[in-house]
mmCIF file of C-alpha atoms in Angstrom:
data_model
loop_
_atom_site.group_PDB
_atom_site.id
_atom_site.type_symbol
_atom_site.label_atom_id
_atom_site.label_comp_id
_atom_site.label_asym_id
_atom_site.label_seq_id
_atom_site.Cartn_x
_atom_site.Cartn_y
_atom_site.Cartn_z
ATOM 1 C CA UNK A 208 10.202 5.629 -1.264
ATOM 2 C CA UNK A 209 7.555 6.115 1.276
ATOM 3 C CA UNK A 210 4.493 8.220 1.818
ATOM 4 C CA UNK A 211 3.861 10.084 5.058
ATOM 5 C CA UNK A 212 3.022 6.918 7.015
ATOM 6 C CA UNK A 213 6.639 5.753 7.133
ATOM 7 C CA UNK A 214 8.985 6.426 10.019
ATOM 8 C CA UNK A 215 12.173 8.168 8.910
ATOM 9 C CA UNK A 216 15.495 8.370 10.698
ATOM 10 C CA UNK A 217 18.566 10.258 9.474
ATOM 11 C CA UNK A 218 22.054 9.002 10.282
ATOM 12 C CA UNK A 219 24.388 11.631 11.739
ATOM 13 C CA UNK A 220 27.753 11.661 9.914
ATOM 14 C CA UNK A 221 29.499 10.192 12.962
ATOM 15 C CA UNK A 222 27.248 7.114 12.816
ATOM 16 C CA UNK A 223 28.306 5.948 9.347
ATOM 17 C CA UNK A 224 30.513 2.887 8.929
ATOM 18 C CA UNK A 225 33.735 2.944 6.894
ATOM 19 C CA UNK A 226 32.246 0.720 4.113
ATOM 20 C CA UNK A 227 29.204 2.995 3.892
ATOM 21 C CA UNK A 228 31.455 6.058 3.676
ATOM 22 C CA UNK A 229 33.347 4.332 0.837
ATOM 23 C CA UNK A 230 30.088 3.515 -0.965
ATOM 24 C CA UNK A 231 28.924 7.139 -0.700
ATOM 25 C CA UNK A 232 32.236 8.360 -2.147
ATOM 26 C CA UNK A 233 31.836 6.003 -5.117
ATOM 27 C CA UNK A 234 28.260 7.104 -5.727
ATOM 28 C CA UNK A 235 29.338 10.756 -5.519
ATOM 29 C CA UNK A 236 32.050 10.151 -8.105
ATOM 30 C CA UNK A 237 29.533 8.530 -10.452
ATOM 31 C CA UNK A 238 26.826 11.193 -10.019
ATOM 32 C CA UNK A 239 29.315 14.020 -10.560
ATOM 33 C CA UNK A 240 29.896 12.758 -14.102
ATOM 34 C CA UNK A 241 26.634 14.508 -15.009
ATOM 35 C CA UNK A 242 25.249 11.775 -17.265
ATOM 36 C CA UNK A 243 21.593 11.311 -18.197
ATOM 37 C CA UNK A 244 19.348 9.539 -15.642
ATOM 38 C CA UNK A 245 19.415 6.024 -17.179
ATOM 39 C CA UNK A 246 23.205 5.657 -17.467
ATOM 40 C CA UNK A 247 23.674 7.295 -14.064
ATOM 41 C CA UNK A 248 21.324 4.754 -12.484
ATOM 42 C CA UNK A 249 23.101 1.855 -14.244
ATOM 43 C CA UNK A 250 26.539 3.020 -13.091
ATOM 44 C CA UNK A 251 25.336 3.628 -9.521
ATOM 45 C CA UNK A 252 23.881 0.091 -9.543
ATOM 46 C CA UNK A 253 27.339 -1.233 -10.398
ATOM 47 C CA UNK A 254 28.772 0.743 -7.467
ATOM 48 C CA UNK A 255 26.129 -0.540 -5.030
ATOM 49 C CA UNK A 256 26.216 -4.259 -5.894
ATOM 50 C CA UNK A 257 29.521 -5.203 -4.164
ATOM 51 C CA UNK A 258 28.340 -3.740 -0.841
ATOM 52 C CA UNK A 259 25.090 -5.702 -0.582
ATOM 53 C CA UNK A 260 25.184 -8.255 2.206
ATOM 54 C CA UNK A 261 28.361 -6.905 3.855
ATOM 55 C CA UNK A 262 27.886 -7.592 7.567
ATOM 56 C CA UNK A 263 29.591 -4.353 8.688
ATOM 57 C CA UNK A 264 27.900 -1.974 6.217
ATOM 58 C CA UNK A 265 25.044 -0.841 8.478
ATOM 59 C CA UNK A 266 24.860 -0.169 12.198
ATOM 60 C CA UNK A 267 22.281 -2.109 14.215
ATOM 61 C CA UNK A 268 19.987 0.918 14.583
ATOM 62 C CA UNK A 269 19.987 1.333 10.782
ATOM 63 C CA UNK A 270 18.492 -2.168 10.539
ATOM 64 C CA UNK A 271 15.570 -1.525 12.872
ATOM 65 C CA UNK A 272 12.073 -1.946 11.518
ATOM 66 C CA UNK A 273 8.742 -0.523 12.614
ATOM 67 C CA UNK A 274 5.718 -2.697 13.369
ATOM 68 C CA UNK A 275 3.335 -0.165 11.758
ATOM 69 C CA UNK A 276 4.971 0.212 8.332
ATOM 70 C CA UNK A 277 8.269 -0.268 6.560
ATOM 71 C CA UNK A 278 10.910 2.089 7.885
ATOM 72 C CA UNK A 279 13.187 4.464 6.010
ATOM 73 C CA UNK A 280 16.636 5.251 7.438
ATOM 74 C CA UNK A 281 18.308 8.119 5.565
ATOM 75 C CA UNK A 282 21.968 7.080 5.545
ATOM 76 C CA UNK A 283 23.290 9.984 3.488
ATOM 77 C CA UNK A 284 21.960 13.015 1.628
ATOM 78 C CA UNK A 285 24.465 14.846 -0.551
ATOM 79 C CA UNK A 286 24.720 18.517 0.436
ATOM 80 C CA UNK A 287 23.974 19.698 -3.124
ATOM 81 C CA UNK A 288 20.812 17.531 -3.296
ATOM 82 C CA UNK A 289 22.161 15.395 -6.159
ATOM 83 C CA UNK A 290 21.561 12.053 -4.452
ATOM 84 C CA UNK A 291 20.620 10.325 -1.239
ATOM 85 C CA UNK A 292 21.104 6.825 0.121
ATOM 86 C CA UNK A 293 18.518 5.165 2.328
ATOM 87 C CA UNK A 294 17.983 1.799 3.954
ATOM 88 C CA UNK A 295 14.413 0.536 3.880
ATOM 89 C CA UNK A 296 13.602 -2.048 6.532
ATOM 90 C CA UNK A 297 10.613 -4.269 5.862
ATOM 91 C CA UNK A 298 8.995 -6.584 8.372
ATOM 92 C CA UNK A 299 6.994 -9.540 6.981
ATOM 93 C CA UNK A 300 3.883 -8.439 5.077
ATOM 94 C CA UNK A 301 4.797 -4.754 4.788
ATOM 95 C CA UNK A 302 4.039 -3.249 1.384
ATOM 96 C CA UNK A 303 4.169 0.024 -0.542
ATOM 97 C CA UNK A 304 1.282 1.481 -2.470
ATOM 98 C CA UNK A 305 1.614 1.385 -6.263
ATOM 99 C CA UNK A 306 3.863 4.367 -6.975
ATOM 100 C CA UNK A 307 6.513 5.993 -9.129
ATOM 101 C CA UNK A 308 9.488 8.191 -8.217
ATOM 102 C CA UNK A 309 10.704 11.776 -8.311
ATOM 103 C CA UNK A 310 14.041 10.796 -9.881
ATOM 104 C CA UNK A 311 16.250 7.953 -11.083
ATOM 105 C CA UNK A 312 16.564 5.188 -8.545
ATOM 106 C CA UNK A 313 18.733 2.192 -7.755
ATOM 107 C CA UNK A 314 17.637 -0.531 -5.355
ATOM 108 C CA UNK A 315 19.620 -3.414 -3.944
ATOM 109 C CA UNK A 316 18.568 -6.119 -1.506
ATOM 110 C CA UNK A 317 20.939 -6.217 1.455
ATOM 111 C CA UNK A 318 19.112 -8.828 3.547
ATOM 112 C CA UNK A 319 16.157 -11.150 2.910
ATOM 113 C CA UNK A 320 14.171 -10.788 -0.289
ATOM 114 C CA UNK A 321 11.578 -8.459 -1.754
ATOM 115 C CA UNK A 322 8.687 -9.088 -4.104
ATOM 116 C CA UNK A 323 8.055 -6.456 -6.761
ATOM 117 C CA UNK A 324 5.187 -6.031 -9.205
ATOM 118 C CA UNK A 325 5.889 -3.640 -12.089
ATOM 119 C CA UNK A 326 3.177 -1.785 -14.000
ATOM 120 C CA UNK A 327 2.613 0.138 -17.192
ATOM 121 C CA UNK A 328 0.119 3.026 -17.340
ATOM 122 C CA UNK A 329 -2.211 2.789 -20.343
ATOM 123 C CA UNK A 330 -5.135 4.932 -21.527
ATOM 124 C CA UNK A 331 -8.534 3.361 -20.880
ATOM 125 C CA UNK A 332 -11.707 5.078 -22.078
ATOM 126 C CA UNK A 333 -11.787 8.455 -20.305
ATOM 127 C CA UNK A 334 -9.290 7.502 -17.596
ATOM 128 C CA UNK A 335 -6.287 5.225 -17.412
ATOM 129 C CA UNK A 336 -5.493 1.834 -15.951
ATOM 130 C CA UNK A 337 -2.425 -0.024 -14.791
ATOM 131 C CA UNK A 338 -1.329 -3.207 -16.515
ATOM 132 C CA UNK A 339 0.954 -5.519 -14.545
ATOM 133 C CA UNK A 340 3.999 -6.201 -16.723
ATOM 134 C CA UNK A 341 6.266 -8.251 -14.507
ATOM 135 C CA UNK A 342 6.512 -9.932 -11.117
ATOM 136 C CA UNK A 343 10.019 -10.188 -9.706
ATOM 137 C CA UNK A 344 11.431 -11.752 -6.552
ATOM 138 C CA UNK A 345 14.610 -9.896 -5.645
ATOM 139 C CA UNK A 346 16.906 -11.999 -3.416
ATOM 140 C CA UNK A 347 19.859 -10.722 -1.419
ATOM 141 C CA UNK A 348 22.342 -9.139 -3.818
ATOM 142 C CA UNK A 349 19.768 -8.290 -6.516
ATOM 143 C CA UNK A 350 20.114 -4.784 -7.960
ATOM 144 C CA UNK A 351 17.690 -2.829 -10.149
ATOM 145 C CA UNK A 352 18.118 0.572 -11.790
ATOM 146 C CA UNK A 353 15.388 2.687 -13.367
ATOM 147 C CA UNK A 354 14.360 6.221 -14.204
ATOM 148 C CA UNK A 355 11.031 7.915 -14.812
ATOM 149 C CA UNK A 356 8.863 7.510 -16.744
ATOM 150 C CA UNK A 357 8.101 3.827 -16.624
ATOM 151 C CA UNK A 358 9.088 3.216 -13.022
ATOM 152 C CA UNK A 359 5.679 2.309 -11.597
ATOM 153 C CA UNK A 360 5.724 -0.542 -9.104
ATOM 154 C CA UNK A 361 4.655 -2.011 -5.780
ATOM 155 C CA UNK A 362 7.155 -3.603 -3.377
ATOM 156 C CA UNK A 363 6.409 -6.038 -0.550
ATOM 157 C CA UNK A 364 8.175 -8.257 1.923
ATOM 158 C CA UNK A 365 6.362 -11.525 1.359
ATOM 159 C CA UNK A 366 8.968 -13.535 3.263
ATOM 160 C CA UNK A 367 8.912 -14.794 6.838
ATOM 161 C CA UNK A 368 11.821 -12.612 8.027
ATOM 162 C CA UNK A 369 13.000 -9.034 7.896
ATOM 163 C CA UNK A 370 14.172 -7.603 4.568
ATOM 164 C CA UNK A 371 16.537 -4.651 4.155
ATOM 165 C CA UNK A 372 17.109 -2.873 0.869
ATOM 166 C CA UNK A 373 19.401 0.011 0.008
ATOM 167 C CA UNK A 374 18.033 2.706 -2.289
ATOM 168 C CA UNK A 375 19.936 5.462 -4.036
ATOM 169 C CA UNK A 376 17.825 8.308 -5.404
ATOM 170 C CA UNK A 377 18.841 11.220 -7.615
ATOM 171 C CA UNK A 378 17.170 13.595 -5.151
ATOM 172 C CA UNK A 379 17.485 14.704 -1.531
ATOM 173 C CA UNK A 380 15.074 12.390 0.278
ATOM 174 C CA UNK A 381 15.959 13.962 3.640
ATOM 175 C CA UNK A 382 14.453 17.221 2.358
ATOM 176 C CA UNK A 383 11.569 15.710 0.375
ATOM 177 C CA UNK A 384 10.676 13.105 3.002
ATOM 178 C CA UNK A 385 10.048 10.497 0.308
ATOM 179 C CA UNK A 386 11.120 9.432 -3.158
ATOM 180 C CA UNK A 387 7.516 8.871 -4.213
ATOM 181 C CA UNK A 388 6.254 11.228 -6.882
ATOM 182 C CA UNK A 389 2.768 9.781 -7.242
ATOM 183 C CA UNK A 390 0.671 7.050 -5.640
ATOM 184 C CA UNK A 391 -1.629 5.378 -8.185
ATOM 185 C CA UNK A 392 -5.194 4.710 -7.165
ATOM 186 C CA UNK A 393 -6.331 3.367 -10.534
ATOM 187 C CA UNK A 394 -7.786 0.078 -11.694
ATOM 188 C CA UNK A 395 -4.880 -2.365 -11.876
ATOM 189 C CA UNK A 396 -4.262 -5.924 -12.987
ATOM 190 C CA UNK A 397 -4.064 -8.486 -10.214
#
């Protein structure tokens, strides 16, 4: 879910743990059902939740951050482009721009916690503006599922330690480079 300023690393198939391989198989099974975006995201969220916080899910290099910006580790990209799984590693204070996504998305906090501000786009005179609709603190184990439109948000690590979240997107992030469809540079609440 990152613009060009985020370091990206892709995991070779030989560097995937057994629990991660199992998670990918479950996500594949869910995505292959061919449901609409919202129910797909909800069902993938149910698949992801039991894996959050497992100590042997990720390898140490998949938990490495970057001092410049949050870091994206592509853990898996399905060969047909139907989904990808990434780990985002956030050091304290790292933040996304306000953005939305190219596809349905599921996020789950694996370590630490993340702060999220959600927005709604509303017409305003001749332009538009963003209205903050909700502030959420997502602790370890929290899962969220959403699909465009209506998926505008900002995410930040406002804690004192590293945060790691797992994201499943209904797109091939290894090919696209990011899950971000649009960055919003509009007047916004707060």
